[in-house]
């Protein structure tokens, strides 16, 4: 009976029901899309790590790069080791017959594997045979090289040219992630797999391996580890736990936050639309409710009737929203992942998205309806039946006072002050809008229709102000994000320079000796050379194990060519290391760690727990800030016997980097694993920015459009409430075009208020951010293109949004309008 | 002044069609005060709405002052109504968020008249309907009779030659109703306005000088007062209404 009644009520007002549904669909689907995007991104990064490490539990490594292959055999005898895999990575150059390539574009990283059928490996979509003699290529590489299974291929090795064949082609996997084009190959090596014996033979490394990866029975890791140590009994070889720390390769936290903000905004707008709609529904049905009360309905019975309606709508909305959210999510994810400049397959994850969006889809409409429904159930019968009109909303003094106080807090120089500012702004917004509209009303040019529009807005001030505020927030957000991107674009070079550590970064296959450093210094154009060490250390939090890079630092070099920098100019590397013999944490690592400067961080190095005092937080691009820095000598005591595999080079003349890079590659082609100049890094990052920026612009574009739906709703509600009055106006004087003019002006005024205050808020936000941020790269820039687009979009969207309600008012049957309640 | 020929109006509800007006013919001369009477649902309001161009006929023609409003576009009709017709409704239809003076001046504002003219006209009209002093009141702060007088002032603001009133006294008590009827009579006599007034009330109809009786969508009788004794006319009508 209850359901039937609510169903009849819903079908009686089709437009409104549709609009409410739209609101629920909008909120639920965008929430679903956003949550599932974050979920998928997290899943993808973890999966990729797993695929990369082959889901191993422990690795065996040597301090001397290579060790005897019989270690691999020994591991198989240890109880609890389910499977193990030996491997060697080696450098080579490929000749695919492609003309006009630089040497660095043909670099290929070969990985020799002791087995291809190991559970530590997951090669899919195999074409050809894995165990056949030859190399195994990932699909995308084979496509770029234009090769198929059985084709022959030339590889340049230290001992000369070798011809081999393509044994198999497999699906793309992180372990084999190569460049996506020949151009991309300047920054990244190609990758291929081959049998371990073949690689050993090619490089004359018989009976040696570089790493053994193992999977354990999950029973007693400690026991297995000590058994292994005993069985192997080689001082140069050590065991290292394989830690899957997605934070190591996943610096997407800010992106996630942005996505949540946008999703939250959509949900908020949706709730607001619901609130509006229900409010008007109840105003319209006042008489009905009053009559129901006079014949004996209790307030809770009336509540029940309305809540049943809301629930019916929610369920319908959610059912429609989920597939839409699914589509939206996959669109967003495709856009997001394609901006990462790597090809990979992903499967959408939506477990939480589903759960949360259903929960929110039910909860938010109920919460949004609570106020109007309670209002309905408490309706005063006498007042209603006497039809006493609503009084003009008065400015809420408390709200204004609170708003001013919040603004005051907002002026305090603090990172959080911006939230106070926003909050204060939101509180003051109706008052501000009241004043702007009252003053616009007095302007001679706006005419009689404009005056009527102002009157109408003033009568529904809170509702209109809320809508304008949402638009203002969207525009403010857009300007802010855009200004950050502009700052980044303008400063990419500066930003990279302050933690690149020199002009060229080199990573080598063999350790870098004193002799090597001397030789490097003698290369024409090289000014100075510094070699440093880097190792993975693990660190246990309450529930998981994390892994960060620990880097050795020479304070003197670092002050000239920083690998990291401090928040303030006064702080210096040398002073920091002198004041306390401890570790400096990269900002991301510091935040993840969650401690305070002066406290100890416990890390495990080569399976031994070490306690290190954290002496500061620094900013760096290395490993995305997920790194720790130790002074050289301290590093040596903590990681004894480790050797440098990294070098930083500075050049004596500007522009020589490329030549030096090519010279080095030519002189020691097989020792250099990676070589990158700062210029290349700058170009790479500059190329990546526009994609991400476009993605955000797209999202903000959607937010403004969504605000448009909110404006449609607000004005439609205004029109529905005033249908009788509009009818009277039409009956006694107003032509259709005058009605259009009135309602379009209403929309435009909401739009203009949103735009103007959005821009003011945006400018303040950008300015405050430059004041409070510790990052000197963030400078005050006004993104004029975004500004222009926001203004245009705001005006167009608000006019378009007003058109529909205006049309409804004009087309509404005049006699019906005059009878309208 | 008004010439209505073979006027037909149908409403369709679902699949059923109802002939509300089945061919109404009549003429009204300038300066006539006509009461339209008839049983509930006979089509009186429908006729009045068609005359005022609030609705479109399905057949037939309406000419007012030599202009045929049934062929006009919506915009032309609105403009014609604004200039030529003052509408008075049973439930006053004032704009609740405008003051008395704003309500009265509304059509003039919409027609972009000069402010000073509007001010002058409004104050004259409010004086005429005895509401001087209530300029700043909102409709909800007035009695029913006062509201109806505001509505009359509004109907007169563009100085139209024709007034259409749909049961202007329907919501009023006898005293307020009489005031409104006296006002209409005065206007009719002093300004030579043409008035067509729909009413249920024989007492109200007695103020008119011609009574048209509608029944089942057709004109049943059309009687001019003074053609017989007033009492006879009334008795006649009462009989017809009750039959
Ligand atoms: N918009 C409409 N849609 C359908 N039918 C309508 C509509 N308007 C009026 N009618 C029907 O037309 C008929 C005449 O209505 P009208 O309002 O003209 O009657 P009336 O003579 O003014 O009655 P009353 O004295 O009760 O006001 C009625 O039967 C009514 O139900
Ligand atoms: Mg009627």
Short mmCIF file of C-alpha atoms in Angstrom, two decimals, chain A residues 12-180:
data_model
loop_
_atom_site.label_atom_id
_atom_site.label_comp_id
_atom_site.label_asym_id
_atom_site.label_seq_id
_atom_site.Cartn_x
_atom_site.Cartn_y
_atom_site.Cartn_z
CA UNK A 12 2.36 11.82 -11.18
CA UNK A 13 5.28 14.26 -11.38
CA UNK A 14 7.35 12.80 -14.16
CA UNK A 15 9.77 15.64 -14.77
CA UNK A 16 10.58 16.01 -11.13
CA UNK A 17 10.98 12.27 -10.61
CA UNK A 18 13.27 12.17 -13.61
CA UNK A 19 15.33 15.03 -12.26
CA UNK A 20 15.64 13.44 -8.85
CA UNK A 21 16.63 10.19 -10.48
CA UNK A 22 19.18 12.07 -12.53
CA UNK A 23 20.63 13.54 -9.36
CA UNK A 24 20.96 10.14 -7.72
CA UNK A 25 22.39 8.65 -10.89
CA UNK A 26 24.87 11.49 -11.16
CA UNK A 27 26.09 11.16 -7.61
CA UNK A 28 26.21 7.39 -7.49
CA UNK A 29 27.78 6.91 -10.90
CA UNK A 30 30.50 9.51 -10.38
CA UNK A 31 31.26 8.12 -6.93
CA UNK A 32 31.45 4.66 -8.43
CA UNK A 33 33.72 5.82 -11.24
CA UNK A 34 36.07 7.68 -8.93
CA UNK A 35 36.34 4.99 -6.28
CA UNK A 36 36.80 2.25 -8.81
CA UNK A 37 39.48 4.30 -10.57
CA UNK A 38 41.46 4.62 -7.37
CA UNK A 39 40.84 0.96 -6.63
CA UNK A 40 41.95 -0.09 -10.08
CA UNK A 41 45.03 2.12 -10.00
CA UNK A 42 46.07 0.66 -6.67
CA UNK A 43 45.41 -2.83 -7.88
CA UNK A 44 47.29 -2.24 -11.10
CA UNK A 45 50.36 -0.93 -9.30
CA UNK A 46 50.39 -3.86 -6.88
CA UNK A 47 49.77 -6.39 -9.64
CA UNK A 48 52.55 -4.92 -11.70
CA UNK A 49 54.92 -5.14 -8.78
CA UNK A 50 53.90 -8.73 -8.20
CA UNK A 51 54.39 -9.55 -11.83
CA UNK A 52 57.70 -7.79 -11.76
CA UNK A 53 59.04 -9.64 -8.74
CA UNK A 54 57.27 -12.80 -9.77
CA UNK A 55 55.47 -12.93 -6.47
CA UNK A 56 58.66 -14.11 -4.78
CA UNK A 57 59.10 -14.17 -1.01
CA UNK A 58 62.87 -13.94 -0.76
CA UNK A 59 65.85 -13.23 -2.99
CA UNK A 60 69.44 -14.33 -2.75
CA UNK A 61 71.88 -11.65 -3.79
CA UNK A 62 75.60 -11.16 -3.63
CA UNK A 63 77.69 -8.24 -2.55
CA UNK A 64 79.82 -8.98 -5.56
CA UNK A 65 77.18 -8.93 -8.24
CA UNK A 66 77.50 -12.60 -9.27
CA UNK A 67 77.66 -15.84 -7.36
CA UNK A 68 77.91 -19.56 -8.01
CA UNK A 69 74.98 -21.23 -9.69
CA UNK A 70 75.07 -24.19 -7.32
CA UNK A 71 73.43 -21.90 -4.71
CA UNK A 72 70.36 -22.31 -6.86
CA UNK A 73 70.62 -26.07 -6.65
CA UNK A 74 71.15 -25.89 -2.88
CA UNK A 75 67.97 -23.89 -2.34
CA UNK A 76 66.00 -26.73 -3.85
CA UNK A 77 67.17 -29.03 -1.07
CA UNK A 78 65.99 -26.73 1.71
CA UNK A 79 62.71 -27.76 3.23
CA UNK A 80 60.02 -25.12 2.73
CA UNK A 81 61.35 -23.60 -0.45
CA UNK A 82 58.57 -24.30 -2.90
CA UNK A 83 60.34 -23.11 -5.97
CA UNK A 84 63.34 -21.08 -6.96
CA UNK A 85 64.53 -19.33 -10.06
CA UNK A 86 68.02 -18.18 -11.00
CA UNK A 87 68.60 -15.19 -13.22
CA UNK A 88 71.10 -12.79 -14.69
CA UNK A 89 70.44 -9.39 -16.26
CA UNK A 90 72.82 -8.32 -18.99
CA UNK A 91 73.23 -5.45 -21.36
CA UNK A 92 73.31 -5.83 -25.16
CA UNK A 93 72.43 -3.94 -28.32
CA UNK A 94 69.96 -5.10 -30.86
CA UNK A 95 70.09 -4.80 -34.63
CA UNK A 96 66.65 -5.13 -36.12
CA UNK A 97 67.64 -3.69 -39.46
CA UNK A 98 66.02 -0.37 -38.58
CA UNK A 99 68.02 2.51 -40.10
CA UNK A 100 69.12 5.80 -38.55
CA UNK A 101 69.03 4.95 -34.88
CA UNK A 102 71.27 6.26 -32.12
CA UNK A 103 73.13 3.67 -30.13
CA UNK A 104 71.08 4.29 -27.01
CA UNK A 105 67.89 3.51 -28.90
CA UNK A 106 69.05 -0.04 -29.52
CA UNK A 107 70.01 -0.91 -25.96
CA UNK A 108 68.41 -4.10 -24.76
CA UNK A 109 68.34 -5.66 -21.34
CA UNK A 110 68.58 -9.41 -21.56
CA UNK A 111 67.40 -11.54 -18.69
CA UNK A 112 68.56 -15.12 -18.55
CA UNK A 113 66.23 -17.41 -16.64
CA UNK A 114 66.96 -20.90 -15.28
CA UNK A 115 63.41 -21.98 -16.09
CA UNK A 116 60.35 -20.69 -17.89
CA UNK A 117 57.85 -22.92 -16.19
CA UNK A 118 58.40 -21.60 -12.71
CA UNK A 119 55.47 -20.44 -10.64
CA UNK A 120 57.58 -17.35 -10.02
CA UNK A 121 56.96 -16.38 -13.60
CA UNK A 122 53.70 -15.72 -15.31
CA UNK A 123 54.05 -15.46 -19.05
CA UNK A 124 50.76 -15.37 -20.89
CA UNK A 125 49.45 -15.51 -24.44
CA UNK A 126 52.49 -17.33 -25.60
CA UNK A 127 53.09 -17.57 -29.31
CA UNK A 128 55.92 -19.98 -30.19
CA UNK A 129 57.81 -22.10 -27.66
CA UNK A 130 59.35 -20.77 -24.46
CA UNK A 131 61.98 -23.44 -24.06
CA UNK A 132 63.29 -23.22 -27.58
CA UNK A 133 66.67 -21.68 -28.28
CA UNK A 134 66.42 -17.91 -28.88
CA UNK A 135 64.92 -14.83 -27.27
CA UNK A 136 61.46 -14.19 -25.91
CA UNK A 137 59.99 -10.80 -26.70
CA UNK A 138 56.95 -9.00 -25.34
CA UNK A 139 54.16 -8.41 -27.84
CA UNK A 140 54.49 -4.64 -28.12
CA UNK A 141 58.23 -4.82 -28.75
CA UNK A 142 57.79 -7.47 -31.42
CA UNK A 143 55.23 -5.21 -33.04
CA UNK A 144 57.57 -2.20 -33.07
CA UNK A 145 60.42 -4.29 -34.39
CA UNK A 146 58.11 -5.90 -36.88
CA UNK A 147 59.20 -9.44 -36.01
CA UNK A 148 57.35 -12.72 -35.58
CA UNK A 149 58.22 -16.08 -34.10
CA UNK A 150 61.05 -17.78 -36.03
CA UNK A 151 62.47 -14.53 -37.46
CA UNK A 152 66.18 -14.08 -36.94
CA UNK A 153 67.62 -11.16 -35.02
CA UNK A 154 71.15 -9.81 -34.47
CA UNK A 155 72.43 -8.96 -31.00
CA UNK A 156 75.66 -7.10 -30.31
CA UNK A 157 77.48 -8.61 -27.34
CA UNK A 158 80.82 -7.78 -25.73
CA UNK A 159 82.27 -10.61 -27.75
CA UNK A 160 80.79 -9.54 -31.03
CA UNK A 161 77.67 -10.04 -33.06
CA UNK A 162 75.41 -13.04 -32.44
CA UNK A 163 72.53 -14.15 -34.57
CA UNK A 164 69.58 -15.68 -32.82
CA UNK A 165 65.90 -16.21 -33.45
CA UNK A 166 62.68 -15.10 -31.86
CA UNK A 167 61.66 -18.20 -29.92
CA UNK A 168 58.42 -16.87 -28.55
CA UNK A 169 56.31 -13.77 -28.20
CA UNK A 170 54.44 -13.25 -24.94
CA UNK A 171 51.86 -10.80 -23.60
CA UNK A 172 53.16 -7.52 -22.18
CA UNK A 173 54.17 -7.85 -18.56
CA UNK A 174 56.04 -5.49 -16.22
CA UNK A 175 59.04 -7.79 -16.14
CA UNK A 176 59.43 -7.21 -19.87
CA UNK A 177 58.26 -3.62 -20.05
CA UNK A 178 60.07 -1.98 -22.92
CA UNK A 179 59.72 1.36 -24.71
CA UNK A 180 56.45 2.15 -26.44
#
